[in-house]
Coordinates of C-alpha atoms in Angstrom, one line a residue:
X1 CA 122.6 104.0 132.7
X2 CA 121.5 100.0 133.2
X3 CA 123.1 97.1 131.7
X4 CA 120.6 95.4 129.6
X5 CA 119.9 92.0 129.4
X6 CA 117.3 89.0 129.0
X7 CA 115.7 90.4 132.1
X8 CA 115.1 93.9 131.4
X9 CA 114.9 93.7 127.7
X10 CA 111.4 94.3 127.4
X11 CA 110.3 97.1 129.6
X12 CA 112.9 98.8 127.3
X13 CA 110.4 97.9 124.0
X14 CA 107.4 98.8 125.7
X15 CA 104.7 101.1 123.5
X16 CA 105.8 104.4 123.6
X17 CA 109.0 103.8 124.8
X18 CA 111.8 106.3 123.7
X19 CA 115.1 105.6 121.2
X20 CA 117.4 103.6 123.0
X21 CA 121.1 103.7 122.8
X22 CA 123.5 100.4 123.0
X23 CA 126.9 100.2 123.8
X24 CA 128.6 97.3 122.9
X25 CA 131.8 96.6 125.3
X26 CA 133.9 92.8 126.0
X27 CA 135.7 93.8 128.4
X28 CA 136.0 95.9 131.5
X29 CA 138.3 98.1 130.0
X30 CA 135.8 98.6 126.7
X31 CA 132.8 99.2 129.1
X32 CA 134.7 101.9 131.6
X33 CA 136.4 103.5 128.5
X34 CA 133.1 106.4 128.1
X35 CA 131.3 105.5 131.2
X36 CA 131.9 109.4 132.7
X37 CA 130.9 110.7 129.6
X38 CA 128.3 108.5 129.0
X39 CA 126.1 108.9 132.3
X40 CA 126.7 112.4 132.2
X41 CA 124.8 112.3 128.3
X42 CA 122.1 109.8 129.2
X43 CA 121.3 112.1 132.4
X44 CA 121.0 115.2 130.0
X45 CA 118.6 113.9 127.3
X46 CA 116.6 111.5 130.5
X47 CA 113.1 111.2 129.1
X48 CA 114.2 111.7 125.0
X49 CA 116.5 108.4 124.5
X50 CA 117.6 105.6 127.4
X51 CA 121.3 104.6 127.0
X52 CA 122.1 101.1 128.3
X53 CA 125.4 98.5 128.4
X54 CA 125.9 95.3 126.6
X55 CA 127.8 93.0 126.9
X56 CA 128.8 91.6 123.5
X57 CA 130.0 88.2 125.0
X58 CA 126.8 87.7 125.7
X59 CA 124.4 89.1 123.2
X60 CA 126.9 90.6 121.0
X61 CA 124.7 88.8 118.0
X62 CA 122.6 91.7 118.4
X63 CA 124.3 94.0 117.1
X64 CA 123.4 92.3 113.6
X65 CA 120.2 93.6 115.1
X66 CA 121.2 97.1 114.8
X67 CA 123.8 96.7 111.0
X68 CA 126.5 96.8 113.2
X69 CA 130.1 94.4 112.8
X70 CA 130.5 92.5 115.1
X71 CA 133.6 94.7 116.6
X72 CA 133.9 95.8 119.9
X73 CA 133.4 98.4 121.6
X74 CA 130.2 99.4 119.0
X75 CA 127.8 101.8 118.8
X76 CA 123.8 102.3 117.7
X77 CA 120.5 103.8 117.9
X78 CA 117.2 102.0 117.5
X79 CA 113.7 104.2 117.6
X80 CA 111.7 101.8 119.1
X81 CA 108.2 103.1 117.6
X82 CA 109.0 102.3 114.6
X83 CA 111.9 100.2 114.6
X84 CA 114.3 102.2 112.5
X85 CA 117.7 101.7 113.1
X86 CA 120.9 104.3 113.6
X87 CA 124.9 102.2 113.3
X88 CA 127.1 104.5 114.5
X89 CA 130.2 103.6 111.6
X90 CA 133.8 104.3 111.7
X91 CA 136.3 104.9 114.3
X92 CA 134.4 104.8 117.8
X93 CA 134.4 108.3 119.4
X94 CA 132.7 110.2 122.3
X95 CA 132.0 113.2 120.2
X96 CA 130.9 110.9 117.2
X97 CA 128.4 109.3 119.4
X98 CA 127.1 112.6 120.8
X99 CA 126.3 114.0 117.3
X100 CA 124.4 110.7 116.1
X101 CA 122.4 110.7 119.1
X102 CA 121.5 115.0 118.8
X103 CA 120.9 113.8 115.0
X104 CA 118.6 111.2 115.5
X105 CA 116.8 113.0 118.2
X106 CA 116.3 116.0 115.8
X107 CA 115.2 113.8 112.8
X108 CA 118.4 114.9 110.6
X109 CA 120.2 111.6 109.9
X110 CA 118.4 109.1 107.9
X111 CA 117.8 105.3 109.5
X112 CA 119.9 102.7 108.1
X113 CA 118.0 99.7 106.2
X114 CA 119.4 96.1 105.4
X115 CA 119.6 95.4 101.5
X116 CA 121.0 94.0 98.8
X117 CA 123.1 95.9 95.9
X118 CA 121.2 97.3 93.4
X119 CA 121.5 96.0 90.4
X120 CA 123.6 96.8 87.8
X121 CA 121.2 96.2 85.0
X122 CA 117.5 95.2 85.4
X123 CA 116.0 94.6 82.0
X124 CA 114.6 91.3 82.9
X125 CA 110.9 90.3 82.6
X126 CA 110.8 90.6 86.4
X127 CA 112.1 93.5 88.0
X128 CA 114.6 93.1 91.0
X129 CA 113.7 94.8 93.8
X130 CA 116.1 96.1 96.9
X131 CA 115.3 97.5 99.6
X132 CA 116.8 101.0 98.3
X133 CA 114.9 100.5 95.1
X134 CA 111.5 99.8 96.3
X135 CA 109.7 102.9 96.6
X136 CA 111.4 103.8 93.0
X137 CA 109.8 100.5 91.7
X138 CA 106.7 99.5 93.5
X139 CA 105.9 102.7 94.2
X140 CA 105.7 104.5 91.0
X141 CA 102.3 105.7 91.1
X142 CA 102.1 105.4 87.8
X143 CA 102.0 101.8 87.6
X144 CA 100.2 98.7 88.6
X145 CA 102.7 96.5 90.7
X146 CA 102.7 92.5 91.0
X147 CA 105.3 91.7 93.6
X148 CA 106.5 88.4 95.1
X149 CA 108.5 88.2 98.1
X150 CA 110.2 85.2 98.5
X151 CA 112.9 83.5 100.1
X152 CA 116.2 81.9 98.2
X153 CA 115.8 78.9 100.4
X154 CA 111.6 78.5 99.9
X155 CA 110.6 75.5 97.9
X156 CA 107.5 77.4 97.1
X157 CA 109.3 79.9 96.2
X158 CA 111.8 78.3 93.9
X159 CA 108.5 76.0 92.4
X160 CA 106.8 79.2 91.2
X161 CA 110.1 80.8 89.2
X162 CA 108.9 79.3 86.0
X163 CA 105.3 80.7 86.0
X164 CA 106.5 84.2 87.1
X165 CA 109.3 84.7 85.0
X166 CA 106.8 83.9 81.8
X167 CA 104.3 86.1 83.6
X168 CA 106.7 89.0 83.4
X169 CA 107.5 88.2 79.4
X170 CA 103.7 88.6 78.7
X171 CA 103.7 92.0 80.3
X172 CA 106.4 93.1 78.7
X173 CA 106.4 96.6 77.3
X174 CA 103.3 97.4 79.1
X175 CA 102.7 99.8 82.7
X176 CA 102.3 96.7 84.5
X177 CA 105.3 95.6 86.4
X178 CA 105.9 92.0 87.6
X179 CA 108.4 92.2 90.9
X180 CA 110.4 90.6 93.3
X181 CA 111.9 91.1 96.1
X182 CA 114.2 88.8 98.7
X183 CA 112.4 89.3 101.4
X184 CA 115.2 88.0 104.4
X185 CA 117.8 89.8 102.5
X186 CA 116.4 93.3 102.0
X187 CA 114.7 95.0 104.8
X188 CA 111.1 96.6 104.4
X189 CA 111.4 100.7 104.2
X190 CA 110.0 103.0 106.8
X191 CA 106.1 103.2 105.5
X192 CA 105.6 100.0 103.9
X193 CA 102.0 99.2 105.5
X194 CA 102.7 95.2 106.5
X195 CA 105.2 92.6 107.3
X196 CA 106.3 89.6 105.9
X197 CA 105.5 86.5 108.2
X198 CA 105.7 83.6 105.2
X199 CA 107.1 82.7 101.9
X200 CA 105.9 83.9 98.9
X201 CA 104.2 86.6 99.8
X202 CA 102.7 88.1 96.9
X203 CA 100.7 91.6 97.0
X204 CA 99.6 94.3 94.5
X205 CA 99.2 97.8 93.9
X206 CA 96.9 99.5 91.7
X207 CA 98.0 102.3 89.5
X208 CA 97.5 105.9 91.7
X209 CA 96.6 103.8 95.1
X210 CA 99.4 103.4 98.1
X211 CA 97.2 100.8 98.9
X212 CA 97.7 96.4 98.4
X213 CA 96.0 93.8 97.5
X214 CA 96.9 90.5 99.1
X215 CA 96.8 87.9 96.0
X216 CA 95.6 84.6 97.3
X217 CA 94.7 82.3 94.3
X218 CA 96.9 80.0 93.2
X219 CA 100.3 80.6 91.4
X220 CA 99.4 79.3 87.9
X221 CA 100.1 81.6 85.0
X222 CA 96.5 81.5 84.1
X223 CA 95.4 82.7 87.4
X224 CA 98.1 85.7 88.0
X225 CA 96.9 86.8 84.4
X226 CA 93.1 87.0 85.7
X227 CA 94.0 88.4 88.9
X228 CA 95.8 90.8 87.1
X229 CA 93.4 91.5 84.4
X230 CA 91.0 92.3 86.6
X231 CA 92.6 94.7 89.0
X232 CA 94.7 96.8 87.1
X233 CA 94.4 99.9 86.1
X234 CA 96.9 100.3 83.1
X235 CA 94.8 97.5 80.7
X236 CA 97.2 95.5 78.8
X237 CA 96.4 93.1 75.9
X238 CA 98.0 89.3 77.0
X239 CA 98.9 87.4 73.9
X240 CA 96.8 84.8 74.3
X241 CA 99.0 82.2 72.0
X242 CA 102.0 82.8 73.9
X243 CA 100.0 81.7 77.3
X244 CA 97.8 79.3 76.1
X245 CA 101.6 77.8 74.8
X246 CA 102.9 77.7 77.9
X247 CA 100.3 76.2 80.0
X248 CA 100.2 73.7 76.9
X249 CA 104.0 72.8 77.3
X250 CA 104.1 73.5 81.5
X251 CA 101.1 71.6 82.8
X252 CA 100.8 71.5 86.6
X253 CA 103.0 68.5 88.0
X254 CA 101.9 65.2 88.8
X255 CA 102.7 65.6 92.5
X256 CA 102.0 69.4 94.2
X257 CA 102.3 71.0 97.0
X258 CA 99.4 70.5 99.1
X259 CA 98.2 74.2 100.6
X260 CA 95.3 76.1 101.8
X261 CA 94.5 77.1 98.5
X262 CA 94.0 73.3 97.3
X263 CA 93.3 71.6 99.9
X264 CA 89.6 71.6 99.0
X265 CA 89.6 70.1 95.5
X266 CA 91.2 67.0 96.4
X267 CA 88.8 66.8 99.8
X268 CA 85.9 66.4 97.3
X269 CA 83.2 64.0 97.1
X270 CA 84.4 60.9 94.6
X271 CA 88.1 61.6 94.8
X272 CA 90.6 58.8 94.6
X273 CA 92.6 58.6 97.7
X274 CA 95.0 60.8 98.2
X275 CA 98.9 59.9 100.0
X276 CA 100.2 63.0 101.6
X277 CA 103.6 63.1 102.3
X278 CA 105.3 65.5 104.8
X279 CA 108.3 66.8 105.1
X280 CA 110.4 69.8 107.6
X281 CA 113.4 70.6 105.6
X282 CA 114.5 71.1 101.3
X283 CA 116.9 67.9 102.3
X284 CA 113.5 65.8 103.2
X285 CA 111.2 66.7 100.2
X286 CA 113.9 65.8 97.6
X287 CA 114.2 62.5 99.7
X288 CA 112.2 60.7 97.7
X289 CA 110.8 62.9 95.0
X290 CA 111.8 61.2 91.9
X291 CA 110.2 57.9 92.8
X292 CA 107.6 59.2 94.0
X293 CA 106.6 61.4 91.2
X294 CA 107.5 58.1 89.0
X295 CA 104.5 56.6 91.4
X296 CA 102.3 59.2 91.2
X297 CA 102.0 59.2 87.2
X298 CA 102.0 55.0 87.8
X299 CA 98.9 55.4 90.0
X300 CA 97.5 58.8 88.6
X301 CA 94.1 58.6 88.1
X302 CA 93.9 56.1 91.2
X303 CA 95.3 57.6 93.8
X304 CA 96.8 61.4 94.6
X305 CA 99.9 62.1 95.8
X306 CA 100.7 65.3 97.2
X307 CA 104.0 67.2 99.2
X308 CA 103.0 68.6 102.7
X309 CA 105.1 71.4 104.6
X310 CA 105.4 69.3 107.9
X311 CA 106.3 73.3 109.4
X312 CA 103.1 74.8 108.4
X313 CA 100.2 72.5 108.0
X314 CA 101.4 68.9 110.7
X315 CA 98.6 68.9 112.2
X316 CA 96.9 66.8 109.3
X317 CA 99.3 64.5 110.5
X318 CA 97.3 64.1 113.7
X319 CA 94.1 62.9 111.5

């Protein structure tokens, strides 16, 4: 039984590798207190599950890792295939430890997934998603799914509430559902084909497929309606007043966000020129946003001004 570390880590998370069992200690004491029994347990199931010592002065930050408190000595499982995740929860015992790890090697306890509440009510125009609502939600077969993952702390994310929310009123009453889901605060279940990397992160699902469509247009309301007109199955009448209103009385803003999906346009032949400003945190952007957007209208027509994620696209700072 090793004492894992920066070191070793890896050849722990290799392909193939089996579950591996941590045990938290921070102190001498903590780490003796099971060691007999321990050794004697990761000899027996050898070549099923590796056991190994941490030390939670140390790396005790991963047991956030594993949904474990921070309180030591601690316990968990993690299947390294596939990521799924066993705390071990309550009073810390020898024979409580031997049970979750015969469990988890028999496939009889059920992995432990991060996410928020579930709702007490969820009658809005956008459906909440949690993690232990998402196969009830986006996987109801008998629907077509929109779904947004997003991030609380996103500016793109926060910029595209207003469009979305009015997207979910327009299908309202239909068997097309309009989703989201905070993606850092509610963990992907077991199946889920992909991974978030970036924020939104908006995908679909067709009525009777367990397959998804990345969407990849832009996030005005016009677009998501003729994305979503034509890929769904479940064919849904948009009240064309009620959009043709909004885009009427919510026309894009004078200064945008400059991404890959409109960079183009404003590259074009004839353009005015166009003053990029970039920025790495929320605190930066808002800098100088309301003079600048007073500018922008001043000059529009002149010259373009557009917002650039200093994070994701800096090296047009370089030309």
């Amino acid at each position: 039984m090793d004492e894992i570390g920066s070191i070793n880590y890896a050849s722990y998370h290799a392909p193939g590798s089996v579950p591996l069992a941590y045990y938290f200690y921070n102190s001498p004491e903590e780490r003796n207190r099971f060691s007999i029994e321990f050794e004697d347990l990761a000899k027996e199931l050898k070549g099923k599950m590796n056991f190994v010592y941490i030390d939670a002065s140390k790396f005790g930050s991963h047991a956030y890792n594993l949904y474990l408190r921070e309180e030591w000595p601690a316990f968990g499982i993690q299947n390294v295939s596939d990521g799924t995740k066993f705390p071990l929860e309550g009073e810390l015992s020898f024979d409580k430890i031997k049970a979750l790890c015969e469990e988890v090697l028999a496939g009889t306890v059920e992995p432990s997934i991060k996410s928020e509440p579930i709702p007490e009510t969820n009658d809005g125009p956008v459906k909440v998603v949690v993690a232990h609502t998402y196969k009830e939600i986006v996987e109801d077969l008998d629907k077509d799914v929109l779904i947004v993952f997003y991030a609380p702390w996103c500016d793109n994310s926060v910029k595209m509430t207003l469009n979305y929310e009015k997207l979910g009123e327009l299908y309202e009453g239909s068997k097309i559902v309009i989703a989201k889901l905070n993606a850092p605060a509610n963990e992907l279940p077991q199946g889920v084909p992909f991974q978030i990397d970036c924020f939104p992160t908006i995908k679909f699902r067709r009525a009777g497929s367990t397959e998804y469509i990345d969407y990849s247009g832009d996030r005005s309301l016009e677009n998501f309606v003729e994305f979503i007109t034509e890929n769904a199955v479940n064919k849904f009448e948009v009240k064309v007043e009620a959009l043709l209103e909004f885009v009427k009385t919510n026309s894009v803003p004078i200064m945008e966000e400059l991404g890959r999906n409109n960079y183009a346009p404003y590259q074009a032949p004839g353009n005015v020129p166009l003053a990029y400003y970039f920025y790495k945190s929320p605190e930066q952007r808002s800098r100088f946003s309301t003079e600048f957007e007073g500018l922008a209208k001043e000059l529009k027509g002149k010259m373009n001004f557009v917002y650039t994620d200093g994070c994701e696209f800096g090296n047009l700072a370089v030309n």
